[in-house]
CSV table of C-alpha atoms in Angstrom, one decimal:
chain,number,residue,atom,x,y,z
A,236,MET,CA,197.1,-54.5,-140.2
A,237,THR,CA,197.3,-52.5,-137.0
A,238,ALA,CA,194.4,-50.3,-138.1
A,239,GLN,CA,192.3,-53.4,-138.8
A,240,THR,CA,193.1,-55.4,-135.7
A,241,ALA,CA,192.8,-52.5,-133.2
A,242,PRO,CA,189.0,-52.4,-133.4
A,243,ALA,CA,188.8,-56.1,-133.0
A,244,ARG,CA,191.0,-56.0,-129.9
A,245,GLU,CA,188.8,-53.1,-128.6
A,246,ARG,CA,185.6,-55.1,-129.2
A,247,ALA,CA,187.1,-58.1,-127.5
A,248,GLY,CA,188.2,-56.0,-124.6
A,249,VAL,CA,184.8,-54.5,-123.8
A,250,PRO,CA,183.1,-57.8,-122.8
A,251,ALA,CA,186.2,-58.7,-120.8
A,252,ARG,CA,186.0,-55.4,-118.9
A,253,ASN,CA,182.3,-55.9,-118.4
A,254,ARG,CA,182.8,-59.4,-117.0
A,255,LEU,CA,185.5,-58.0,-114.7
A,256,ARG,CA,183.2,-55.2,-113.5
A,257,ALA,CA,180.3,-57.7,-113.0
A,258,LEU,CA,182.6,-59.9,-110.9
A,259,VAL,CA,183.8,-57.0,-108.8
A,260,GLU,CA,180.2,-55.8,-108.1
A,261,THR,CA,179.1,-59.3,-107.1
A,262,PRO,CA,178.4,-59.2,-103.3
A,263,GLU,CA,179.9,-62.6,-102.7
A,264,VAL,CA,183.3,-61.7,-104.0
A,265,GLY,CA,184.1,-59.4,-101.1
A,266,VAL,CA,183.1,-61.8,-98.4
A,267,VAL,CA,185.0,-64.7,-100.1
A,268,ALA,CA,188.1,-62.5,-100.4
A,269,ALA,CA,187.7,-61.5,-96.7
A,270,CYS,CA,187.5,-65.2,-95.7
A,271,VAL,CA,190.8,-65.9,-97.5
A,272,ALA,CA,192.5,-62.8,-96.0
A,273,VAL,CA,191.4,-63.6,-92.5
A,274,PHE,CA,192.4,-67.3,-92.8
A,275,VAL,CA,195.9,-66.4,-94.1
A,276,ALA,CA,196.4,-63.7,-91.4
A,277,LEU,CA,195.3,-66.0,-88.6
A,278,SER,CA,197.4,-68.9,-89.9
A,279,LEU,CA,200.5,-66.6,-89.9
A,280,ALA,CA,199.7,-65.3,-86.5
A,281,ARG,CA,199.3,-68.7,-84.8
A,282,ASP,CA,200.5,-72.0,-86.2
A,283,THR,CA,197.8,-74.0,-84.5
A,284,PHE,CA,195.0,-72.2,-86.3
A,285,ALA,CA,195.5,-74.1,-89.5
A,286,SER,CA,196.0,-77.5,-87.8
A,287,ALA,CA,193.8,-80.4,-88.7
A,288,VAL,CA,192.3,-80.6,-85.2
A,289,ASN,CA,191.3,-76.9,-85.1
A,290,LEU,CA,189.9,-77.0,-88.7
A,291,GLN,CA,187.8,-80.1,-87.7
A,292,GLY,CA,186.5,-78.2,-84.7
A,293,MET,CA,185.6,-75.3,-86.9
A,294,GLY,CA,183.8,-77.7,-89.1
A,295,PHE,CA,181.6,-78.8,-86.3
A,296,ASP,CA,180.8,-75.2,-85.3
A,297,LEU,CA,180.3,-74.2,-88.9
A,298,ALA,CA,177.6,-76.8,-89.4
A,299,GLN,CA,175.7,-75.8,-86.4
A,300,TYR,CA,175.7,-72.1,-87.1
A,301,GLY,CA,175.4,-72.6,-90.9
A,302,LEU,CA,172.2,-74.6,-90.8
A,303,ILE,CA,170.3,-71.9,-88.9
A,304,ALA,CA,171.9,-69.2,-91.1
A,305,ILE,CA,170.5,-70.8,-94.2
A,306,GLY,CA,167.1,-71.0,-92.6
A,307,GLU,CA,167.2,-67.4,-91.4
A,308,SER,CA,168.4,-66.3,-94.9
A,309,LEU,CA,165.4,-68.0,-96.6
A,310,VAL,CA,163.1,-66.0,-94.4
A,311,ILE,CA,164.9,-62.8,-95.0
A,312,LEU,CA,164.7,-63.3,-98.7
A,313,THR,CA,160.9,-63.1,-98.4
A,314,GLY,CA,161.2,-59.8,-96.6
A,315,GLY,CA,160.7,-61.2,-93.1
A,316,ILE,CA,162.9,-62.0,-90.1
A,317,ASP,CA,163.1,-64.9,-87.7
A,318,LEU,CA,164.3,-64.1,-84.2
A,319,SER,CA,163.4,-67.5,-82.8
A,320,VAL,CA,166.0,-69.7,-84.5
A,321,GLY,CA,168.5,-69.7,-81.6
A,322,ALA,CA,166.0,-70.2,-78.8
A,323,LEU,CA,164.1,-72.8,-80.9
A,324,LEU,CA,167.3,-74.7,-81.4
A,325,GLY,CA,167.9,-74.7,-77.6
A,326,THR,CA,164.4,-75.9,-76.9
A,327,SER,CA,164.7,-78.6,-79.6
A,328,VAL,CA,167.8,-79.9,-77.8
A,329,ILE,CA,165.8,-80.4,-74.7
A,330,LEU,CA,162.7,-81.8,-76.4
A,331,MET,CA,164.9,-84.3,-78.3
A,332,SER,CA,166.6,-85.4,-75.1
A,333,TRP,CA,163.3,-85.6,-73.2
A,334,PHE,CA,161.6,-87.7,-75.9
A,335,ASN,CA,164.5,-90.1,-75.9
A,336,VAL,CA,165.2,-90.4,-72.2
A,337,ASN,CA,162.0,-89.5,-70.3
A,338,ALA,CA,159.5,-90.7,-72.9
A,339,HIS,CA,161.7,-93.7,-73.9
A,340,LEU,CA,161.3,-93.1,-77.6
A,341,PRO,CA,163.9,-94.4,-80.0
A,342,ALA,CA,166.4,-91.8,-81.1
A,343,GLY,CA,165.0,-91.6,-84.7
A,344,VAL,CA,161.4,-91.2,-83.4
A,345,ALA,CA,162.6,-88.5,-80.9
A,346,VAL,CA,164.2,-86.6,-83.8
A,347,LEU,CA,161.1,-86.9,-86.0
A,348,ALA,CA,158.8,-85.8,-83.1
A,349,THR,CA,161.0,-82.7,-82.4
A,350,LEU,CA,161.1,-81.8,-86.1
A,351,ALA,CA,157.3,-82.1,-86.3
A,352,LEU,CA,156.9,-79.6,-83.4
A,353,THR,CA,159.4,-77.2,-84.9
A,354,GLY,CA,157.6,-77.5,-88.2
A,355,LEU,CA,154.4,-76.5,-86.5
A,356,VAL,CA,156.1,-73.5,-85.0
A,357,GLY,CA,157.3,-72.4,-88.4
A,358,LEU,CA,153.8,-72.9,-89.8
A,359,TRP,CA,152.4,-70.7,-87.0
A,360,HIS,CA,155.0,-68.0,-87.9
A,361,GLY,CA,154.1,-68.2,-91.6
A,362,LEU,CA,150.3,-68.1,-91.0
A,363,ALA,CA,150.6,-65.2,-88.5
A,364,VAL,CA,152.6,-63.2,-90.9
A,365,THR,CA,150.6,-63.9,-94.0
A,366,ARG,CA,147.0,-64.3,-92.8
A,367,LEU,CA,146.9,-62.3,-89.6
A,368,LYS,CA,149.3,-59.7,-91.0
A,369,MET,CA,151.4,-59.6,-87.8
A,370,PRO,CA,154.9,-58.2,-88.0
A,371,PRO,CA,157.5,-61.0,-88.3
A,372,PHE,CA,159.6,-59.3,-85.7
A,373,VAL,CA,156.8,-59.5,-83.1
A,374,VAL,CA,155.7,-63.0,-84.0
A,375,THR,CA,159.2,-64.6,-83.8
A,376,LEU,CA,160.1,-62.5,-80.7
A,377,VAL,CA,157.2,-64.1,-78.9
A,378,THR,CA,158.4,-67.5,-79.9
A,379,TYR,CA,161.9,-66.6,-78.8
A,380,THR,CA,160.6,-65.8,-75.3
A,381,VAL,CA,158.2,-68.7,-75.1
A,382,ALA,CA,160.9,-71.2,-76.2
A,383,GLN,CA,163.3,-70.1,-73.5
A,384,GLY,CA,160.5,-70.5,-70.9
A,385,VAL,CA,159.6,-74.0,-72.2
A,386,THR,CA,163.3,-75.0,-72.0
A,387,LEU,CA,163.6,-74.0,-68.4
A,388,ALA,CA,160.2,-75.5,-67.5
A,389,ILE,CA,161.1,-78.9,-68.8
A,390,THR,CA,164.5,-79.1,-67.3
A,391,SER,CA,164.2,-76.9,-64.2
A,392,GLY,CA,167.7,-75.8,-65.1
A,393,THR,CA,169.2,-79.3,-65.0
A,394,SER,CA,170.7,-81.4,-67.8
A,395,ILE,CA,169.1,-84.6,-69.2
A,396,VAL,CA,171.6,-87.4,-69.3
A,397,GLY,CA,171.6,-90.9,-70.7
A,398,ILE,CA,170.7,-90.0,-74.3
A,399,SER,CA,171.1,-92.6,-77.1
A,400,GLY,CA,174.5,-93.1,-78.7
A,401,PHE,CA,172.8,-92.3,-82.1
A,402,PHE,CA,173.3,-88.6,-81.4
A,403,SER,CA,177.0,-88.9,-80.8
A,404,ASN,CA,177.4,-91.0,-83.8
A,405,VAL,CA,175.9,-88.2,-85.9
A,406,GLY,CA,177.4,-85.3,-84.1
A,407,GLN,CA,180.9,-86.4,-83.3
A,408,THR,CA,182.1,-88.8,-86.1
A,409,TYR,CA,184.1,-88.3,-89.3
A,410,ILE,CA,184.0,-89.5,-92.8
A,411,ALA,CA,187.5,-89.4,-94.4
A,412,GLN,CA,188.6,-87.0,-91.6
A,413,ILE,CA,185.7,-84.7,-92.5
A,414,PRO,CA,183.1,-84.1,-89.7
A,415,VAL,CA,179.7,-85.6,-90.5
A,416,PRO,CA,177.9,-82.4,-89.4
A,417,LEU,CA,179.9,-80.5,-92.0
A,418,ILE,CA,178.9,-83.0,-94.7
A,419,LEU,CA,175.3,-82.6,-93.7
A,420,PHE,CA,175.6,-78.8,-93.8
A,421,ALA,CA,177.1,-79.0,-97.3
A,422,ILE,CA,174.2,-81.2,-98.5
A,423,VAL,CA,171.6,-78.7,-97.1
A,424,ALA,CA,173.5,-75.8,-98.7
A,425,VAL,CA,173.6,-77.5,-102.1
A,426,ALA,CA,169.9,-78.3,-101.8
A,427,ALA,CA,169.1,-74.7,-100.9
A,428,TRP,CA,171.2,-73.5,-103.8
A,429,PHE,CA,169.4,-75.8,-106.2
A,430,PHE,CA,166.0,-74.7,-104.9
A,431,LEU,CA,166.8,-71.0,-105.2
A,432,GLU,CA,168.8,-71.0,-108.4
A,433,ARG,CA,167.3,-73.8,-110.4
A,434,THR,CA,163.6,-74.1,-109.6
A,435,TYR,CA,160.6,-72.0,-110.4
A,436,ALA,CA,159.5,-71.9,-106.8
A,437,GLY,CA,162.9,-70.6,-105.8
A,438,ARG,CA,162.6,-67.7,-108.2
A,439,GLN,CA,159.2,-67.0,-106.8
A,440,VAL,CA,160.8,-66.6,-103.3
A,441,TYR,CA,163.0,-63.8,-104.8
A,442,ALA,CA,160.0,-62.2,-106.5
A,443,VAL,CA,157.9,-62.2,-103.4
A,444,GLY,CA,160.7,-60.7,-101.3
A,445,GLY,CA,161.7,-58.1,-104.0
A,446,ASN,CA,158.2,-56.8,-104.9
A,447,PRO,CA,155.2,-58.5,-103.2
A,448,GLU,CA,152.7,-56.5,-105.2
A,449,ALA,CA,154.3,-57.3,-108.5
A,450,ALA,CA,154.5,-60.9,-107.6
A,451,ARG,CA,150.8,-61.0,-106.7
A,452,LEU,CA,149.9,-59.4,-110.1
A,453,ALA,CA,152.0,-62.0,-111.8
A,454,GLY,CA,149.9,-64.7,-110.2
A,455,ILE,CA,152.5,-65.9,-107.7
A,456,ARG,CA,151.0,-67.2,-104.5
A,457,GLY,CA,153.2,-65.3,-102.2
A,458,ASP,CA,151.6,-66.6,-99.0
A,459,ARG,CA,152.6,-70.1,-99.8
A,460,ARG,CA,156.3,-69.2,-100.4
A,461,VAL,CA,156.5,-67.1,-97.2
A,462,ILE,CA,154.9,-69.9,-95.1
A,463,SER,CA,157.2,-72.5,-96.6
A,464,MET,CA,160.3,-70.5,-95.8
A,465,TYR,CA,159.3,-70.0,-92.2
A,466,VAL,CA,158.6,-73.7,-91.9
A,467,THR,CA,162.0,-74.5,-93.4
A,468,SER,CA,163.8,-72.1,-91.0
A,469,SER,CA,162.2,-73.8,-88.0
A,470,LEU,CA,162.9,-77.2,-89.3
A,471,LEU,CA,166.6,-76.4,-89.8
A,472,SER,CA,166.8,-75.1,-86.2
A,473,GLY,CA,165.4,-78.5,-85.1
A,474,PHE,CA,167.8,-80.4,-87.4
A,475,SER,CA,170.8,-78.4,-86.1
A,476,SER,CA,169.8,-79.2,-82.6
A,477,MET,CA,170.4,-82.9,-83.3
A,478,LEU,CA,174.0,-82.1,-84.2
A,479,VAL,CA,174.4,-79.9,-81.1
A,480,LEU,CA,173.0,-82.6,-78.8
A,481,GLY,CA,175.3,-85.2,-80.3
A,482,ARG,CA,178.3,-83.0,-79.7
A,483,MET,CA,177.4,-82.1,-76.1
A,484,GLY,CA,176.3,-85.6,-75.1
A,485,VAL,CA,173.6,-84.3,-72.7
A,486,GLY,CA,170.5,-82.3,-73.0
A,487,SER,CA,171.7,-79.0,-71.5
A,488,ALA,CA,169.7,-75.8,-71.2
A,489,SER,CA,172.6,-73.6,-70.2
A,490,GLY,CA,173.2,-71.1,-72.9
A,491,VAL,CA,172.5,-73.4,-75.9
A,492,GLY,CA,171.4,-71.3,-78.8
A,493,VAL,CA,171.5,-68.0,-76.9
A,494,GLY,CA,172.4,-65.2,-79.4
A,495,TRP,CA,172.7,-67.6,-82.3
A,496,GLU,CA,169.9,-65.7,-84.1
A,497,LEU,CA,172.2,-62.7,-84.3
A,498,SER,CA,175.0,-64.8,-85.8
A,499,ALA,CA,172.6,-66.2,-88.3
A,500,ILE,CA,171.4,-62.7,-89.3
A,501,ALA,CA,175.0,-61.5,-89.5
A,502,ALA,CA,176.0,-64.4,-91.7
A,503,ALA,CA,173.1,-63.6,-94.1
A,504,VAL,CA,173.8,-59.9,-94.3
A,505,ILE,CA,177.5,-60.3,-94.6
A,506,GLY,CA,176.9,-62.8,-97.4
A,507,GLY,CA,174.9,-60.2,-99.4
A,508,VAL,CA,171.4,-61.0,-98.4
A,509,SER,CA,169.4,-57.7,-98.3
A,510,LEU,CA,167.4,-57.1,-95.1
A,511,VAL,CA,164.5,-55.8,-97.2
A,512,GLY,CA,164.3,-59.1,-99.1
A,513,GLY,CA,164.6,-60.3,-102.7
A,514,GLN,CA,168.5,-60.3,-102.9
A,515,GLY,CA,171.1,-62.8,-101.8
A,516,ARG,CA,172.6,-66.2,-102.8
A,517,ILE,CA,173.6,-69.3,-100.9
A,518,LEU,CA,177.3,-68.9,-101.8
A,519,GLY,CA,177.3,-65.6,-100.0
A,520,ILE,CA,175.5,-67.0,-97.0
A,521,VAL,CA,177.9,-69.9,-96.7
A,522,ALA,CA,180.9,-67.5,-97.1
A,523,GLY,CA,179.4,-65.2,-94.4
A,524,THR,CA,179.1,-68.1,-92.0
A,525,VAL,CA,182.6,-69.1,-92.7
A,526,LEU,CA,183.9,-65.6,-92.1
A,527,LEU,CA,182.1,-65.4,-88.7
A,528,GLU,CA,183.5,-68.7,-87.7
A,529,LEU,CA,187.0,-67.7,-88.7
A,530,ILE,CA,186.8,-64.6,-86.6
A,531,ASN,CA,185.2,-66.3,-83.7
A,532,ASN,CA,187.7,-69.2,-83.7
A,533,GLY,CA,190.6,-66.9,-84.4
A,534,LEU,CA,189.9,-64.7,-81.4
A,535,THR,CA,189.8,-67.9,-79.3
A,536,THR,CA,193.0,-69.2,-80.8
A,537,LEU,CA,194.8,-65.9,-80.2
A,538,GLN,CA,193.6,-66.2,-76.6
A,539,ILE,CA,191.8,-62.9,-76.7
A,540,ASN,CA,189.4,-62.3,-73.8
A,541,SER,CA,186.0,-63.8,-74.7
A,542,ASP,CA,184.3,-60.6,-73.5
A,543,TYR,CA,185.6,-58.9,-76.7
A,544,THR,CA,184.1,-61.6,-79.0
A,545,ASN,CA,180.6,-60.1,-79.0
A,546,ILE,CA,182.1,-56.6,-79.5
A,547,VAL,CA,184.0,-57.8,-82.6
A,548,LEU,CA,181.0,-59.8,-84.0
A,549,GLY,CA,178.7,-56.9,-83.3
A,550,GLY,CA,181.0,-54.5,-85.1
A,551,VAL,CA,181.1,-56.9,-88.1
A,552,LEU,CA,177.3,-57.0,-88.2
A,553,GLY,CA,177.1,-53.3,-88.0
A,554,ILE,CA,179.5,-52.9,-90.9
A,555,ALA,CA,177.6,-55.5,-92.9
A,556,ILE,CA,174.3,-53.7,-92.3
A,557,LEU,CA,175.8,-50.4,-93.4
A,558,ALA,CA,177.2,-52.0,-96.5
A,559,ASP,CA,173.8,-53.5,-97.2
A,560,ARG,CA,172.2,-50.0,-97.0
A,561,LEU,CA,174.9,-48.4,-99.2
A,562,ARG,CA,174.5,-51.1,-101.8
A,563,ALA,CA,170.7,-50.7,-101.8
A,564,GLN,CA,171.1,-46.9,-102.3
A,565,HIS,CA,173.6,-47.5,-105.1
A,566,LEU,CA,171.3,-49.9,-106.9
A,567,SER,CA,168.3,-47.5,-106.5
A,568,ARG,CA,170.3,-44.7,-108.1
A,569,ARG,CA,171.3,-46.9,-111.0
A,570,THR,CA,167.7,-47.8,-111.7
């Protein structure tokens, strides 16, 4: 009986080992485990970290950063980069405020007008990259600079006050003790997951980012996919600005969105998105954003000097990029 059952157990054990190996090699496993470890460590270090009030505050922050991280990641999946997401968010806050207060447009119309402008910016990015063959780094860096200038030109460094209560209703309210912005972020994340994982167009995005020439020979219209991802990234920056504006209560130009593009890129890379395109999943992107928020909030909760925050976040980004390169080299050797 033993001689007969041993091979059966061996055959049954092989798939189990393969599944375990596949799970361990999944990029998202590491970042999810890191989120759990950091959360537990910070909760033990400071009782207030896991309090409902602090978790709700993290939910607001997570929604703001997470939305632009998803948009950034979609662009990176195509093999590009968008350095304008933070500056465009800051400009969108001012535009939305100006449309509502100075142009006397209803809040909903102000939001739509701002989204239309951000969509046009994304369209310009996509056309410049695909038709004019301009480097994404250069195109979006120009927008980054121009957006900051537009923000200062509109406000002259002052805040726009008297915005509609609609924004605070969206940016500061709860549903069953869950911040509304966090719910909106979850909806966008699920929609992005469905698009990438369950639609033909989503698979085309991976194909274009992984091997543009092979995608072209397969009949995939890569230009359309690239343009649509740049448009989506810009739209998500504009959408996130509505949440930021609602939380602040005024249209302020002081530091809003500054450096957020680096956090978005870091969240993407930490979550397993390859900087050369074609690899990455929404689960990892969300987990990467959560990890960055845990670190950022944890440093604040532990009352560590804010000057060290960028050092820590920069170090995390550097480690993530190194891990991305090592993973790419490992995969190239295996193939």
